[in-house]
Coordinates of C-alpha atoms in Angstrom, one line a residue:
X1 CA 33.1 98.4 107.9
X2 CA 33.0 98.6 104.2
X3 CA 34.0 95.5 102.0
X4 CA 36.3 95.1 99.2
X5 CA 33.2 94.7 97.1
X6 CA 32.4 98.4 97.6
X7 CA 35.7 99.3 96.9
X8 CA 35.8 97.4 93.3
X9 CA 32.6 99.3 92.4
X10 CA 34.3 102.7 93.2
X11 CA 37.0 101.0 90.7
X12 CA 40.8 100.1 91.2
X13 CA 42.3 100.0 88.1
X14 CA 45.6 101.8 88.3
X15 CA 45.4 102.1 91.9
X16 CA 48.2 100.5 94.2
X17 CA 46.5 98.1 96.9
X18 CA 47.9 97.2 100.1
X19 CA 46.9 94.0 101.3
X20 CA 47.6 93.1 104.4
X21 CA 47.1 89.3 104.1
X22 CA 48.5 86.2 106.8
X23 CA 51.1 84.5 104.7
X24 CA 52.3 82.8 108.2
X25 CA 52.8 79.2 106.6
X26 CA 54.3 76.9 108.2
X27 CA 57.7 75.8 107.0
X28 CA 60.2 72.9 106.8
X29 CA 63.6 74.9 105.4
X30 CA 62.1 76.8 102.6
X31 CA 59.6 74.0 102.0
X32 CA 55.6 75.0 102.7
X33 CA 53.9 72.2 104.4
X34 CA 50.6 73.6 104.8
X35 CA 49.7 76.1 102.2
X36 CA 46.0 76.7 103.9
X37 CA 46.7 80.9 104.9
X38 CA 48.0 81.8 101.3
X39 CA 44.8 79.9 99.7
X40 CA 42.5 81.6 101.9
X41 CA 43.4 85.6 101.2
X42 CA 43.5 83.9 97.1
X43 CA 40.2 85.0 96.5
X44 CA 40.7 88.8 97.6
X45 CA 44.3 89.5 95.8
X46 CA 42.6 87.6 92.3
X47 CA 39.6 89.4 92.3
X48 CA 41.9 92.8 92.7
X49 CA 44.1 91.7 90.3
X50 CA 41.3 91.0 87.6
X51 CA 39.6 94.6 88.6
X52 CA 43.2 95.9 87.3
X53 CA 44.5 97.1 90.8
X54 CA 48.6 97.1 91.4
X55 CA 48.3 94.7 94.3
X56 CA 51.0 94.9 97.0
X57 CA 50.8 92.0 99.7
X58 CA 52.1 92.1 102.6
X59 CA 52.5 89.8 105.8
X60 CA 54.4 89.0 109.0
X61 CA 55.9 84.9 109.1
X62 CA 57.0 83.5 112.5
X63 CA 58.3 85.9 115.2
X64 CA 61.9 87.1 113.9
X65 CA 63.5 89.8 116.1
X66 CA 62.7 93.1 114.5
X67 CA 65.5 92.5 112.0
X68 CA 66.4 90.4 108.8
X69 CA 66.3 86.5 109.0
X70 CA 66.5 84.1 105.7
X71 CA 64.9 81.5 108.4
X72 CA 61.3 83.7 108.1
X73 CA 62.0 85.1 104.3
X74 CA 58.4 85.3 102.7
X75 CA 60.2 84.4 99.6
X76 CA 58.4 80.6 99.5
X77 CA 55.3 82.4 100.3
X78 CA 55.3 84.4 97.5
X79 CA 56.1 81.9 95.0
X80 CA 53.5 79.6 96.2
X81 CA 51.1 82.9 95.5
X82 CA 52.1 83.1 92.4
X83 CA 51.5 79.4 91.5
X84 CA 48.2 79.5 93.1
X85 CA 47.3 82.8 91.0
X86 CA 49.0 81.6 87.8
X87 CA 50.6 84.0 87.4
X88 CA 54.5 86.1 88.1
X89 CA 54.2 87.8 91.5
X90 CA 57.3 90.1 92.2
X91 CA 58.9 89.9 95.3
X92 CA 60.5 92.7 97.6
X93 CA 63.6 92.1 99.6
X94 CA 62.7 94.2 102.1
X95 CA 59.6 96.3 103.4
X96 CA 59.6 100.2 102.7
X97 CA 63.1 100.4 101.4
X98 CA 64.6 100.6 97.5
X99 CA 63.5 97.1 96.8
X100 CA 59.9 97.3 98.4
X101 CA 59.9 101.0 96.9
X102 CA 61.2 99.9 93.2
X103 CA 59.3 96.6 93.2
X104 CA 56.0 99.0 93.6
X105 CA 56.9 101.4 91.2
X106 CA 57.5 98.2 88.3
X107 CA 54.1 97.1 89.1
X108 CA 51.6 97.3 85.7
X109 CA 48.1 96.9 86.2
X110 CA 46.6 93.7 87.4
X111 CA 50.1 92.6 88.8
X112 CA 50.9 91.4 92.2
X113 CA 54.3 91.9 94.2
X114 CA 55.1 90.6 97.9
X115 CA 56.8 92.6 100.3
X116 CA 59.3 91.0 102.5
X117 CA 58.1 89.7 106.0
X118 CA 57.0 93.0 108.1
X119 CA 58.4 91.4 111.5
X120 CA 62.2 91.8 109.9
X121 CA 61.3 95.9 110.9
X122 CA 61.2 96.9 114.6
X123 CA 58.5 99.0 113.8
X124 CA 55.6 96.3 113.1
X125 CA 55.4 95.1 116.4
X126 CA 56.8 97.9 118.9
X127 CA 54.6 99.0 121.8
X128 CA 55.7 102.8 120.9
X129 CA 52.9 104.2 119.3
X130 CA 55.5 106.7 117.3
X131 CA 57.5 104.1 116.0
X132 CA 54.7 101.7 115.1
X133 CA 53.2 105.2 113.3
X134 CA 56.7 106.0 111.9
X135 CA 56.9 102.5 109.8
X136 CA 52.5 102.7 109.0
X137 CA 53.8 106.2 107.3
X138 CA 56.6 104.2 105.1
X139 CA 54.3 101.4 104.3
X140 CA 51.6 103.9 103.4
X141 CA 54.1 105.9 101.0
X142 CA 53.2 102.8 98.9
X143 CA 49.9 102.3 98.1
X144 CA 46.8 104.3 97.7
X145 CA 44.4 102.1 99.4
X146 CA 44.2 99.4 102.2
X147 CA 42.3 96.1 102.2
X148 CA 42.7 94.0 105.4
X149 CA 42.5 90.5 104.9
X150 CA 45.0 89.2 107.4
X151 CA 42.6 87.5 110.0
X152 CA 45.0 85.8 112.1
X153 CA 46.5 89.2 112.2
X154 CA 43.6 91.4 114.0
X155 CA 44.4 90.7 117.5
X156 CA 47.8 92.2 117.2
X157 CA 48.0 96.1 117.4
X158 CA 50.4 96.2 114.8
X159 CA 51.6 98.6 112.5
X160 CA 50.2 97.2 109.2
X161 CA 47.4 95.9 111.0
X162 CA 46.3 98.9 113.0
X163 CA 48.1 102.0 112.1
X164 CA 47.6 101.7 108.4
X165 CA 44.4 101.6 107.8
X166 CA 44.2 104.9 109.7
X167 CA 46.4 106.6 107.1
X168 CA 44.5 105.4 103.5
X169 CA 41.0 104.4 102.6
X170 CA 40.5 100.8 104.0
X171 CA 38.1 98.5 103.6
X172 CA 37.8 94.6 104.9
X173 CA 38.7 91.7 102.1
X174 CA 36.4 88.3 101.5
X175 CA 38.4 86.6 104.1
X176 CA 37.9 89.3 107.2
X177 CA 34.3 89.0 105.7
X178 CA 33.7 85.9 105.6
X179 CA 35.6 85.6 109.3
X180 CA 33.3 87.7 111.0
X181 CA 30.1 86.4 109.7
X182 CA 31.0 83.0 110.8
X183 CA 32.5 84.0 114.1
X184 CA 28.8 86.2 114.6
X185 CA 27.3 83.2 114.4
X186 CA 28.7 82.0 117.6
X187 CA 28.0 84.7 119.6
X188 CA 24.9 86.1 118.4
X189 CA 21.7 83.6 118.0
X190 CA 23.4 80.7 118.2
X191 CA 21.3 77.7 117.2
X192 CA 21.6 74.9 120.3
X193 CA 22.6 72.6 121.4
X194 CA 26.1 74.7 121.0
X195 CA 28.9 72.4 121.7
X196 CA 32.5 73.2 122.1
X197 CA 36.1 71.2 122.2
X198 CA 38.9 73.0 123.1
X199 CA 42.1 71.5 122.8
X200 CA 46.2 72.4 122.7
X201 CA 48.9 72.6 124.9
X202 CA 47.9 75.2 127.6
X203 CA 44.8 75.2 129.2
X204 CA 46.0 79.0 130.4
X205 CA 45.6 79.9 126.5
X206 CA 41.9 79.1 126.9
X207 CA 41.0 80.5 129.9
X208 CA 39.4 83.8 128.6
X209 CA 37.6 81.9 126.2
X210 CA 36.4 79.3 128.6
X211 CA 35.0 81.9 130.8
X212 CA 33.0 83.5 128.4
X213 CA 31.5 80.3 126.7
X214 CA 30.4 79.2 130.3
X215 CA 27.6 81.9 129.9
X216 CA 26.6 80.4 126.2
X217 CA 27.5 77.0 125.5
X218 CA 25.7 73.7 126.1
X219 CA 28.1 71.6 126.9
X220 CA 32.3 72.0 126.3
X221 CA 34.6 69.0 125.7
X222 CA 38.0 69.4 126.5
X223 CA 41.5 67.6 125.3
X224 CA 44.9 67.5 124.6
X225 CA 47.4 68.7 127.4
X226 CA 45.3 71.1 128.6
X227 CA 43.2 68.1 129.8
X228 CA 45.8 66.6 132.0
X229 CA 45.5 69.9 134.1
X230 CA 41.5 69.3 134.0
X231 CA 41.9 66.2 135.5
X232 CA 44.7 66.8 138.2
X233 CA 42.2 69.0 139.2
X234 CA 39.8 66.5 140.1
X235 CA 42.4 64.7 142.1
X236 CA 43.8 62.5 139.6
X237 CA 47.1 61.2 139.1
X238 CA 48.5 62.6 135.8
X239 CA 52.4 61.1 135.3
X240 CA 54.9 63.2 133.2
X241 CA 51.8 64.7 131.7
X242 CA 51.8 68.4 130.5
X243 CA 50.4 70.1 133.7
X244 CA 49.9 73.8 134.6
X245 CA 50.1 73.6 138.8
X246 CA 49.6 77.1 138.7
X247 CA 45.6 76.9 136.7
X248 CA 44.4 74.0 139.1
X249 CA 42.7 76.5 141.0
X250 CA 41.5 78.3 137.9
X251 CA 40.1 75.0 136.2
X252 CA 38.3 74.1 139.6
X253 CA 36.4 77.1 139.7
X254 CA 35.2 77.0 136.3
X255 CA 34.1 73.0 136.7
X256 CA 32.3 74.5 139.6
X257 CA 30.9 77.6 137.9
X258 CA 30.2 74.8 135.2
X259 CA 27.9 72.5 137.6
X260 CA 26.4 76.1 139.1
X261 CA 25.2 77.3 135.1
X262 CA 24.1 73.4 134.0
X263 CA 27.0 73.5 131.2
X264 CA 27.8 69.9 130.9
X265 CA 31.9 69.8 131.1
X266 CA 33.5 66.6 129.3
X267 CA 36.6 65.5 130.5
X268 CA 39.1 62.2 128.9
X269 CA 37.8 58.8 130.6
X270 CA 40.4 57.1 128.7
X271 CA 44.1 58.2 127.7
X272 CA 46.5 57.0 125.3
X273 CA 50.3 57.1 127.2
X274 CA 54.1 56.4 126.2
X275 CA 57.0 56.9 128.4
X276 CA 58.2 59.8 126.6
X277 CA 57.0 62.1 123.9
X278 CA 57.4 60.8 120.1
X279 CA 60.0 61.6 117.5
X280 CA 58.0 63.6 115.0
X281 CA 60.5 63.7 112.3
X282 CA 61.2 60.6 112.1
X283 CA 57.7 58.7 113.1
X284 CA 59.4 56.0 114.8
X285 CA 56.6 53.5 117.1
X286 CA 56.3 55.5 120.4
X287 CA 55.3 51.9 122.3
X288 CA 51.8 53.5 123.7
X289 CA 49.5 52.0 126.4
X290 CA 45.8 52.8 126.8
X291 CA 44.8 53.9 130.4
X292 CA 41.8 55.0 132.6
X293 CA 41.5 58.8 133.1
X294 CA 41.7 58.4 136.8
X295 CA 44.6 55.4 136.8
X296 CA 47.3 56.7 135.2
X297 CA 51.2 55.6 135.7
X298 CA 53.2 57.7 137.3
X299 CA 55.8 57.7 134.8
X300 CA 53.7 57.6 131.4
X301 CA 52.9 60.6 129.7
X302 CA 49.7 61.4 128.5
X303 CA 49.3 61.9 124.4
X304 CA 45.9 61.1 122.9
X305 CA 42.1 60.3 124.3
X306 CA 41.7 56.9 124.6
X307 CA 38.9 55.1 122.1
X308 CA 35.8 55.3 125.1
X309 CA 36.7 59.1 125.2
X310 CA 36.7 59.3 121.3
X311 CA 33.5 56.9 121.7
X312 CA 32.2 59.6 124.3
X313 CA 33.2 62.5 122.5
X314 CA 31.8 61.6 119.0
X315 CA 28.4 61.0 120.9
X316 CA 28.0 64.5 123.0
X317 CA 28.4 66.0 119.4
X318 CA 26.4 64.3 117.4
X319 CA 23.3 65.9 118.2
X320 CA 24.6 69.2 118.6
X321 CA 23.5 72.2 116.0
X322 CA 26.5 74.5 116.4
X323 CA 30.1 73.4 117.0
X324 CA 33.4 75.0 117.5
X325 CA 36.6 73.1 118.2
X326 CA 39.9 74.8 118.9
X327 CA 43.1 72.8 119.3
X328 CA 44.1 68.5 118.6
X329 CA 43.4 66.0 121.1
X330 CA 46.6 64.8 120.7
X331 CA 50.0 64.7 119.5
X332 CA 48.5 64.2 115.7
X333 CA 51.4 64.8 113.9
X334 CA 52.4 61.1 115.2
X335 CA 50.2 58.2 113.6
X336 CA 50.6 56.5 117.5
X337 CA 48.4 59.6 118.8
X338 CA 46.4 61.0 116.0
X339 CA 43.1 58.9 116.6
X340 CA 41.4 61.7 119.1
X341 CA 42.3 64.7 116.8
X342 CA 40.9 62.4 114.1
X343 CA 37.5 61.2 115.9
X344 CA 36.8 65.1 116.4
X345 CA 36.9 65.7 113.3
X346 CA 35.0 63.1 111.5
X347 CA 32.5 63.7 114.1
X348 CA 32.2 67.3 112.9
X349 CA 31.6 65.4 109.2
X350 CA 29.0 63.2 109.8
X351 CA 27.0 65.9 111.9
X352 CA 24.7 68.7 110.6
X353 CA 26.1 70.8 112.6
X354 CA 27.0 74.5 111.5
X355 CA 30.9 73.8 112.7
X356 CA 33.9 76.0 112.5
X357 CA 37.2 74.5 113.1
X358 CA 39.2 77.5 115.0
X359 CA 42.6 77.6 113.2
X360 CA 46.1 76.7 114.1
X361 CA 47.0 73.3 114.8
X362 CA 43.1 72.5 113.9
X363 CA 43.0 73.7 110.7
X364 CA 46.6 72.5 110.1
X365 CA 44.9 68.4 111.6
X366 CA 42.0 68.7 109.7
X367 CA 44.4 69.2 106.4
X368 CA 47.5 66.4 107.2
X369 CA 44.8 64.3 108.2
X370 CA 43.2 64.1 104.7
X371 CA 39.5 65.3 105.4
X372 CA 37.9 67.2 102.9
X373 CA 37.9 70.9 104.4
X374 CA 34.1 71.2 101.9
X375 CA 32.9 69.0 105.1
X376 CA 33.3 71.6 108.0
X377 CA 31.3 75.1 108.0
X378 CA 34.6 76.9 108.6
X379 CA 37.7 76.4 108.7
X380 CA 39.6 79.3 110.1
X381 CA 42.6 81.3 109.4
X382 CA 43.0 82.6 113.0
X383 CA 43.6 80.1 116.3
X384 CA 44.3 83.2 118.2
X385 CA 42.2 85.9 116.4
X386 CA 39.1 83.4 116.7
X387 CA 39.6 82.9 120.8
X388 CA 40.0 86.6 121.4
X389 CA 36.9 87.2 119.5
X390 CA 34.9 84.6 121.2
X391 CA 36.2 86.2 124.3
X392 CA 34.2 88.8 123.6
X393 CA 37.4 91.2 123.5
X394 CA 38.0 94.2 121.1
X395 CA 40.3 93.1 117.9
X396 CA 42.7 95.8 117.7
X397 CA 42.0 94.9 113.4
X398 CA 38.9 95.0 113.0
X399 CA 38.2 98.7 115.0
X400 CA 40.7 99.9 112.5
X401 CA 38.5 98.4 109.4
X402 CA 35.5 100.5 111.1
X403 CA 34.8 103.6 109.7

C-alpha cells in the first residue's frame, strides 16, 4: 500500500487529488455537533494543499436514498473544513455534474473544493458492479490521483471507496495510515493482558467481533444494551430492557466457549433503571433507581451500569497493557446515565495501557464528555470499519489501496 508521503515526493503540484475523506458528522439542522471526522482527515488535505495539489474532497453523510436531500447536504461539512484549514474551500452542489465539473476546473493550486455528499447518486452504493463502475468513471473524470483517507468508509464496497482507486494512481492518506497501524496492534503481538469493553445497542452488531476476540483477549467486559441480552442469558430477569430473544442462544454459547478458552467474561452486577427511556433533547430528570444485575423490576428499563459495576469495571482494566472499547455503557447523552460510559473512559486515562477507543458513539462520549482525546492511544474514526477489521474480515478499502 503506498502512502501519501510517497506520493508528495513524486510531487503534486498542479495535480487534481481526490480524496475520499469521512465527513459523516453528526448534525443538529445544519449545526455540527461533533466535528471529530473532519479534524481527523485535516492533516492529509493540509499537507496536499501546501505541496500545491488541486484537492477535491469527497464524502458520503448519513444514508439518503440515492437522490438529493438538503437534510444530508455536506454544505456544513465543508465550511467547517475550511475554518479548520483557514482557508476558502469551494463547494460543489452536486457530485460529477456541471457544478462538481466547474467547481474542479476553478480550482488554482493549493486550493480545496468539496463535492456534494456521494450517497445523493444511486451509483455510490448499488450492488451492480456496472453502475457502481459507471459513477467511479465520472468521479474519475475529475482528478488525476486518488488518496483514501475515509476510514470509516473501507468496509463498504462502494464506488468512491472501491471502484476508484482502481481507475487512478492511489495511495492511502495519514489517517488510513495511522488506522491500520493502530488496529495491527491488536491483532498482531498484542502486549497482555488485552482487555476489551464492548458496548452499544445490539449485541448482534458484535457478534463477529466477539467470536474472534474469544481466541485473543484476556478478558472482555461488556455493557450497554447489549448487556441486558448477556444477562437474560444467564436467567435473569431484564424488565423493558433492550433484549435480542433471538441472540440468547448465541451469547450462551460464547460465555460457554468463554469458560472452555479461560477468557474471563465481565458482565453488569449493578444497573442504573427508569421506567422509561430519557428525553435527550430536553435533559429533563429521568427519576432512576440503582438495582442488582440479577433483581431487576419487571417494569424498569435498564440505562447505565450501576457504581459496583463501574467499581468492577475500572479494576479489571487497570492492570491491563492493551485495551479496546467499542460502544457507551449507557445512555450518555443523558447526565442521569452517563456515569458507566464515563468510568470507562477515565479508566482508560489513568491506565498505561496502549488503548484505542473504536469510534462511533465512543469517540463521540469520550468528546461530549470533556476528556482530553491526548489521553487515549487512539481514538478512531471507524465504529464499524474497526469491528470488521478486528473480525479478521477483508475491508473492501483497503484491498483497493493495495497495489
Amino acid at each position: 500500500m503506498k502512502t501519501i508521503d510517497e506520493l508528495l515526493a513524486e510531487g503534486v503540484a498542479g495535480k487534481r487529488v481526490f480524496v475520499r475523506a469521512d465527513l459523516n458528522v453528526p448534525l443538529d439542522g445544519t449545526t455540527i455537533t461533533d466535528d471529530g471526522r473532519i479534524r481527523a482527515v485535516l492533516p492529509t488535505v493540509a499537507k496536499l494543499a501546501e505541496a500545491g495539489a488541486r484537492v477535491v474532497v469527497a464524502s458520503h453523510l448519513g444514508r439518503p436514498k440515492g437522490a438529493p436531500d438538503p437534510a444530508f447536504s455536506l454544505a456544513p461539512a465543508a465550511a467547517r473544513l475550511g475554518e479548520l484549514l483557514g482557508a476558502d474551500v469551494a463547494f460543489a452542489t452536486d457530485t460529477v455534474g456541471e457544478s462538481a465539473r466547474a467547481t474542479v476546473a476553478g480550482l488554482a493550486d493549493g486550493q480545496v473544493a468539496v463535492i456534494e455528499n456521494l450517497r445523493f447518486n444511486p451509483g455510490e452504493t448499488s450492488k451492480d458492479d456496472a453502475e457502481r463502475g459507471a459513477f467511479a468513471d465520472r468521479l474519475a473524470e475529475l482528478a488525476d490521483v486518488y488518496v483514501g483517507d475515509g476510514f470509516g468508509a473501507v468496509h463498504r464496497k462502494h464506488a468512491s471507496v472501491f471502484d476508484l482507486p482502481a481507475r487512478l494512481p492511489h495511495y492511502a492518506g495519514y489517517l488510513i495510515a495511522t488506522e491500520v497501524g493502530v488496529l495491527k496492534k491488536l491483532t498482531t503481538d498484542v502486549q497482555r493482558p488485552y482487555a476489551v469493553v464492548l458496548g452499544g445497542a445490539k449485541v448482534s452488531d458484535k457478534l463477529g467481533v466477539i467470536d474472534h476476540l474469544l481466541e485473543r483477549a484476556d478478558r472482555i467486559l461488556i455493557g450497554g444494551g447489549m448487556a441486558y441480552t448477556f444477562l437474560k442469558a444467564q436467567g435473569h430477569e431484564v424488565g423493558s430492557s433492550l433484549l435480542q430473544e433471538d441472540q440468547i442462544p448465541a451469547v450462551q454459547e460464547y460465555l460457554r466457549r468463554a469458560e472452555e478458552k479461560g477468557v474471563e467474561f465481565v458482565l453488569p452486577v449493578d444497573v442504573v433503571v427508569a421506567p422509561a427511556f430519557p428525553d435527550l433533547k430536553t435533559k429533563a430528570p429521568a427519576h432512576p433507581t440503582t438495582v442488582a444485575a440479577d433483581a431487576m423490576p419487571a417494569g424498569q428499563m435498564g440505562l447505565d451500569n450501576g457504581p459496583e459495576t463501574n467499581k468492577l469495571y475500572q479494576s479489571k482494566l487497570a492492570d491491563a497493557a492493551t485495551v479496546f472499547w467499542n460502544g457507551p455503557m449507557g445512555v450518555f447523552e443523558h447526565p442521569d446515565f452517563a456515569d458507566g460510559t464515563r468510568a470507562v473512559a477515565q479508566a482508560l486515562v489513568d491506565s498505561p495501557a496502549f488503548s484505542v477507543v473504536g469510534g462511533g458513539d465512543s469517540a463521540a462520549a469520550v468528546r461530549i464528555l470533556g476528556f482530553d482525546e491526548n489521553a487515549f492511544g487512539h481514538i478512531s474514526t471507524g465504529g464499524g470499519a474497526s469491528l470488521e477489521y478486528l473480525e479478521g474480515k477483508t475491508l473492501p478499502g483497503l484491498a483497493a489501496l493495495e497495489d
